[in-house]
PDB file of C-alpha atoms in Angstrom:
ATOM      1  CA  MET A   1       4.161  -0.608  19.867  1.00 74.00           C
ATOM      2  CA  ALA A   2       0.847  -1.434  17.864  1.00 80.00           C
ATOM      3  CA  MET A   3       2.562  -0.189  14.664  1.00 83.00           C
ATOM      4  CA  LYS A   4       5.724  -2.262  15.439  1.00 85.00           C
ATOM      5  CA  LEU A   5       3.322  -5.281  15.842  1.00 85.00           C
ATOM      6  CA  PHE A   6       1.559  -4.501  12.658  1.00 86.00           C
ATOM      7  CA  SER A   7       4.952  -4.233  11.052  1.00 85.00           C
ATOM      8  CA  ARG A   8       5.715  -7.689  12.115  1.00 89.00           C
ATOM      9  CA  HIS A   9       2.401  -9.329  11.059  1.00 89.00           C
ATOM     10  CA  LEU A  10       2.851  -7.747   7.570  1.00 89.00           C
ATOM     11  CA  SER A  11       6.323  -9.063   7.238  1.00 89.00           C
ATOM     12  CA  LYS A  12       5.353 -12.261   8.155  1.00 89.00           C
ATOM     13  CA  SER A  13       2.756 -12.364   5.683  1.00 88.00           C
ATOM     14  CA  ASN A  14       5.242 -11.263   3.000  1.00 86.00           C
ATOM     15  CA  GLU A  15       7.574 -14.189   4.025  1.00 87.00           C
ATOM     16  CA  ASP A  16       4.764 -16.729   4.009  1.00 88.00           C
ATOM     17  CA  THR A  17       3.133 -15.129   0.804  1.00 88.00           C
ATOM     18  CA  THR A  18      -0.246 -14.429   2.178  1.00 88.00           C
ATOM     19  CA  VAL A  19       0.155 -10.808   1.393  1.00 90.00           C
ATOM     20  CA  ILE A  20       2.688 -10.749  -1.347  1.00 86.00           C
ATOM     21  CA  GLY A  21       4.910  -7.700  -1.529  1.00 88.00           C
ATOM     22  CA  ILE A  22       6.524  -6.005  -4.702  1.00 85.00           C
ATOM     23  CA  LYS A  23      10.004  -5.818  -6.017  1.00 83.00           C
ATOM     24  CA  VAL A  24      11.358  -2.381  -6.531  1.00 79.00           C
ATOM     25  CA  SER A  25      13.779  -3.840  -9.027  1.00 78.00           C
ATOM     26  CA  GLY A  26      13.963  -7.263 -10.666  1.00 73.00           C
ATOM     27  CA  GLY A  27      16.356  -9.966 -10.085  1.00 77.00           C
ATOM     28  CA  ASN A  28      16.943 -11.095  -6.331  1.00 83.00           C
ATOM     29  CA  SER A  29      15.764  -8.220  -4.817  1.00 84.00           C
ATOM     30  CA  PRO A  30      13.416  -8.639  -1.673  1.00 85.00           C
ATOM     31  CA  ALA A  31       9.973  -8.088  -1.990  1.00 86.00           C
ATOM     32  CA  ILE A  32       8.488  -5.355   0.048  1.00 86.00           C
ATOM     33  CA  ASN A  33       4.739  -4.803   1.473  1.00 88.00           C
ATOM     34  CA  HIS A  34       4.972  -2.179   3.654  1.00 90.00           C
ATOM     35  CA  LEU A  35       6.299   1.204   4.394  1.00 87.00           C
ATOM     36  CA  PHE A  36       5.859   3.393   7.783  1.00 86.00           C
ATOM     37  CA  PHE A  37       6.206   6.740   8.363  1.00 82.00           C
ATOM     38  CA  ALA A  38       5.081   7.969  11.888  1.00 76.00           C
ATOM     39  CA  ASP A  39       1.697   7.114  11.975  1.00 75.00           C
ATOM     40  CA  ASP A  40       1.025   6.711   8.494  1.00 83.00           C
ATOM     41  CA  CYS A  41       1.460   3.160   6.256  1.00 86.00           C
ATOM     42  CA  LEU A  42       2.025   2.453   2.684  1.00 86.00           C
ATOM     43  CA  ILE A  43       0.906  -1.195   1.973  1.00 87.00           C
ATOM     44  CA  PHE A  44       2.019  -2.871  -1.178  1.00 87.00           C
ATOM     45  CA  THR A  45       0.546  -6.091  -2.493  1.00 87.00           C
ATOM     46  CA  GLN A  46      -0.460  -7.848  -5.672  1.00 86.00           C
ATOM     47  CA  ALA A  47      -4.051  -7.403  -7.089  1.00 86.00           C
ATOM     48  CA  SER A  48      -4.970 -10.953  -6.254  1.00 86.00           C
ATOM     49  CA  LEU A  49      -8.233 -11.804  -4.274  1.00 86.00           C
ATOM     50  CA  SER A  50      -6.135 -13.992  -1.804  1.00 90.00           C
ATOM     51  CA  SER A  51      -3.729 -11.077  -0.952  1.00 89.00           C
ATOM     52  CA  VAL A  52      -6.286  -8.555  -0.641  1.00 87.00           C
ATOM     53  CA  ASN A  53      -8.384 -10.774   1.583  1.00 90.00           C
ATOM     54  CA  ASN A  54      -5.385 -11.741   3.695  1.00 91.00           C
ATOM     55  CA  LEU A  55      -4.511  -8.206   3.952  1.00 90.00           C
ATOM     56  CA  LEU A  56      -8.150  -7.207   5.354  1.00 90.00           C
ATOM     57  CA  GLN A  57      -8.060  -9.846   7.903  1.00 92.00           C
ATOM     58  CA  LEU A  58      -4.805  -8.512   9.100  1.00 91.00           C
ATOM     59  CA  LEU A  59      -6.094  -5.078   9.252  1.00 89.00           C
ATOM     60  CA  GLN A  60      -9.450  -6.212  10.932  1.00 90.00           C
ATOM     61  CA  GLU A  61      -7.168  -8.298  13.535  1.00 90.00           C
ATOM     62  CA  PHE A  62      -4.980  -4.894  14.227  1.00 88.00           C
ATOM     63  CA  ILE A  63      -8.266  -2.949  14.592  1.00 88.00           C
ATOM     64  CA  SER A  64      -9.850  -5.255  17.244  1.00 91.00           C
ATOM     65  CA  GLN A  65      -6.448  -5.665  18.966  1.00 88.00           C
ATOM     66  CA  PHE A  66      -5.669  -2.006  19.261  1.00 85.00           C
ATOM     67  CA  GLY A  67      -8.783  -0.093  18.795  1.00 85.00           C
ATOM     68  CA  GLN A  68      -7.165   1.951  15.995  1.00 83.00           C
ATOM     69  CA  VAL A  69      -9.347   2.728  12.722  1.00 84.00           C
ATOM     70  CA  ILE A  70      -8.487   3.447   9.414  1.00 83.00           C
ATOM     71  CA  ASN A  71      -9.621   6.746   8.101  1.00 85.00           C
ATOM     72  CA  SER A  72     -10.739   5.746   4.629  1.00 85.00           C
ATOM     73  CA  ASP A  73     -11.197   9.331   3.789  1.00 86.00           C
ATOM     74  CA  LYS A  74      -7.496   9.530   3.553  1.00 85.00           C
ATOM     75  CA  SER A  75      -6.799   6.495   2.182  1.00 87.00           C
ATOM     76  CA  SER A  76      -6.410   5.397  -1.346  1.00 87.00           C
ATOM     77  CA  VAL A  77      -5.396   2.317  -3.711  1.00 89.00           C
ATOM     78  CA  TYR A  78      -3.203   2.799  -6.795  1.00 86.00           C
ATOM     79  CA  PHE A  79      -3.261   0.143  -9.280  1.00 87.00           C
ATOM     80  CA  SER A  80      -0.354  -0.586 -12.093  1.00 84.00           C
ATOM     81  CA  LYS A  81      -1.309  -0.002 -15.644  1.00 85.00           C
ATOM     82  CA  SER A  82      -1.145  -3.843 -15.817  1.00 88.00           C
ATOM     83  CA  VAL A  83      -4.245  -4.387 -13.648  1.00 90.00           C
ATOM     84  CA  ASN A  84      -7.414  -4.889 -15.509  1.00 91.00           C
ATOM     85  CA  PRO A  85      -9.740  -2.040 -15.009  1.00 91.00           C
ATOM     86  CA  GLU A  86     -12.672  -4.000 -14.003  1.00 92.00           C
ATOM     87  CA  VAL A  87     -10.514  -5.844 -11.567  1.00 90.00           C
ATOM     88  CA  ALA A  88      -9.194  -2.523  -9.787  1.00 89.00           C
ATOM     89  CA  SER A  89     -12.733  -1.218  -9.545  1.00 90.00           C
ATOM     90  CA  ALA A  90     -13.931  -4.484  -8.103  1.00 89.00           C
ATOM     91  CA  PHE A  91     -11.104  -4.098  -5.476  1.00 87.00           C
ATOM     92  CA  THR A  92     -11.726  -0.533  -5.026  1.00 89.00           C
ATOM     93  CA  HIS A  93     -15.265  -1.223  -4.146  1.00 88.00           C
ATOM     94  CA  PHE A  94     -14.479  -4.327  -2.029  1.00 83.00           C
ATOM     95  CA  LEU A  95     -11.982  -2.408  -0.107  1.00 85.00           C
ATOM     96  CA  GLY A  96     -13.977   0.700   0.244  1.00 86.00           C
ATOM     97  CA  ILE A  97     -11.377   3.246  -0.450  1.00 88.00           C
ATOM     98  CA  LYS A  98     -11.039   5.698  -3.238  1.00 88.00           C
ATOM     99  CA  THR A  99      -8.598   5.015  -6.329  1.00 88.00           C
ATOM    100  CA  MET A 100      -5.523   7.422  -6.326  1.00 83.00           C
ATOM    101  CA  ASN A 101      -4.723   9.236  -9.401  1.00 74.00           C
ATOM    102  CA  ALA A 102      -1.053   9.429 -10.750  1.00 70.00           C
ATOM    103  CA  LYS A 103      -0.434  12.595  -9.207  1.00 71.00           C
ATOM    104  CA  GLY A 104      -0.926  11.224  -5.794  1.00 73.00           C
ATOM    105  CA  MET A 105       1.230  13.116  -2.969  1.00 69.00           C
ATOM    106  CA  TYR A 106       2.470  12.214   0.141  1.00 71.00           C
ATOM    107  CA  LEU A 107       4.123  15.170   2.556  1.00 68.00           C
ATOM    108  CA  GLY A 108       4.459  17.089  -0.624  1.00 69.00           C
ATOM    109  CA  SER A 109       6.265  14.474  -2.621  1.00 68.00           C
ATOM    110  CA  PRO A 110       4.834  12.487  -5.437  1.00 67.00           C
ATOM    111  CA  LEU A 111       4.218   8.691  -4.814  1.00 72.00           C
ATOM    112  CA  ILE A 112       3.946   7.904  -8.254  1.00 72.00           C
ATOM    113  CA  PHE A 113       6.586   9.101 -11.212  1.00 67.00           C
ATOM    114  CA  GLY A 114       6.675   8.141 -14.257  1.00 64.00           C
ATOM    115  CA  TYR A 115       9.789   8.078 -16.927  1.00 64.00           C
ATOM    116  CA  TYR A 116      10.272  11.622 -16.298  1.00 62.00           C
ATOM    117  CA  LYS A 117      11.330  12.004 -12.887  1.00 65.00           C
ATOM    118  CA  GLN A 118      12.862  15.626 -13.114  1.00 70.00           C
ATOM    119  CA  GLU A 119       8.989  16.546 -14.176  1.00 68.00           C
ATOM    120  CA  SER A 120       7.759  14.773 -10.995  1.00 62.00           C
ATOM    121  CA  PHE A 121       9.730  16.782  -8.675  1.00 66.00           C
ATOM    122  CA  LYS A 122      10.070  20.048 -10.506  1.00 69.00           C
ATOM    123  CA  ASP A 123       7.555  21.898  -7.629  1.00 69.00           C
ATOM    124  CA  ILE A 124       9.983  20.865  -4.653  1.00 66.00           C
ATOM    125  CA  LYS A 125      12.644  23.098  -3.667  1.00 61.00           C
TER     126      LYS A 125
END
């Protein structure tokens, strides 16, 4: 129930562009700002101060309403290559979580894969 409500808040924040999502492909594809898997959440947003501040506000509301706590030891952030390293470092410090490397995994699958997708999935049988 708590995660459904949090998902609705994230969806609304994507619609009103307070936590701007990312587009998986160009053109008219919809932007997404989150995916849920059981009690895990992947959140996608632009590396802008307003989006990050609004996301933190949503997270604080979620924590205060439901008593759930974010495990910062299990959390990480990934920045695209287009984000200035100094900006990425500032946001990582601001968020209080570590930076994920390009070989980050989730449930045994890579989260980030480059041009050679076969290489990314070679260890999966």
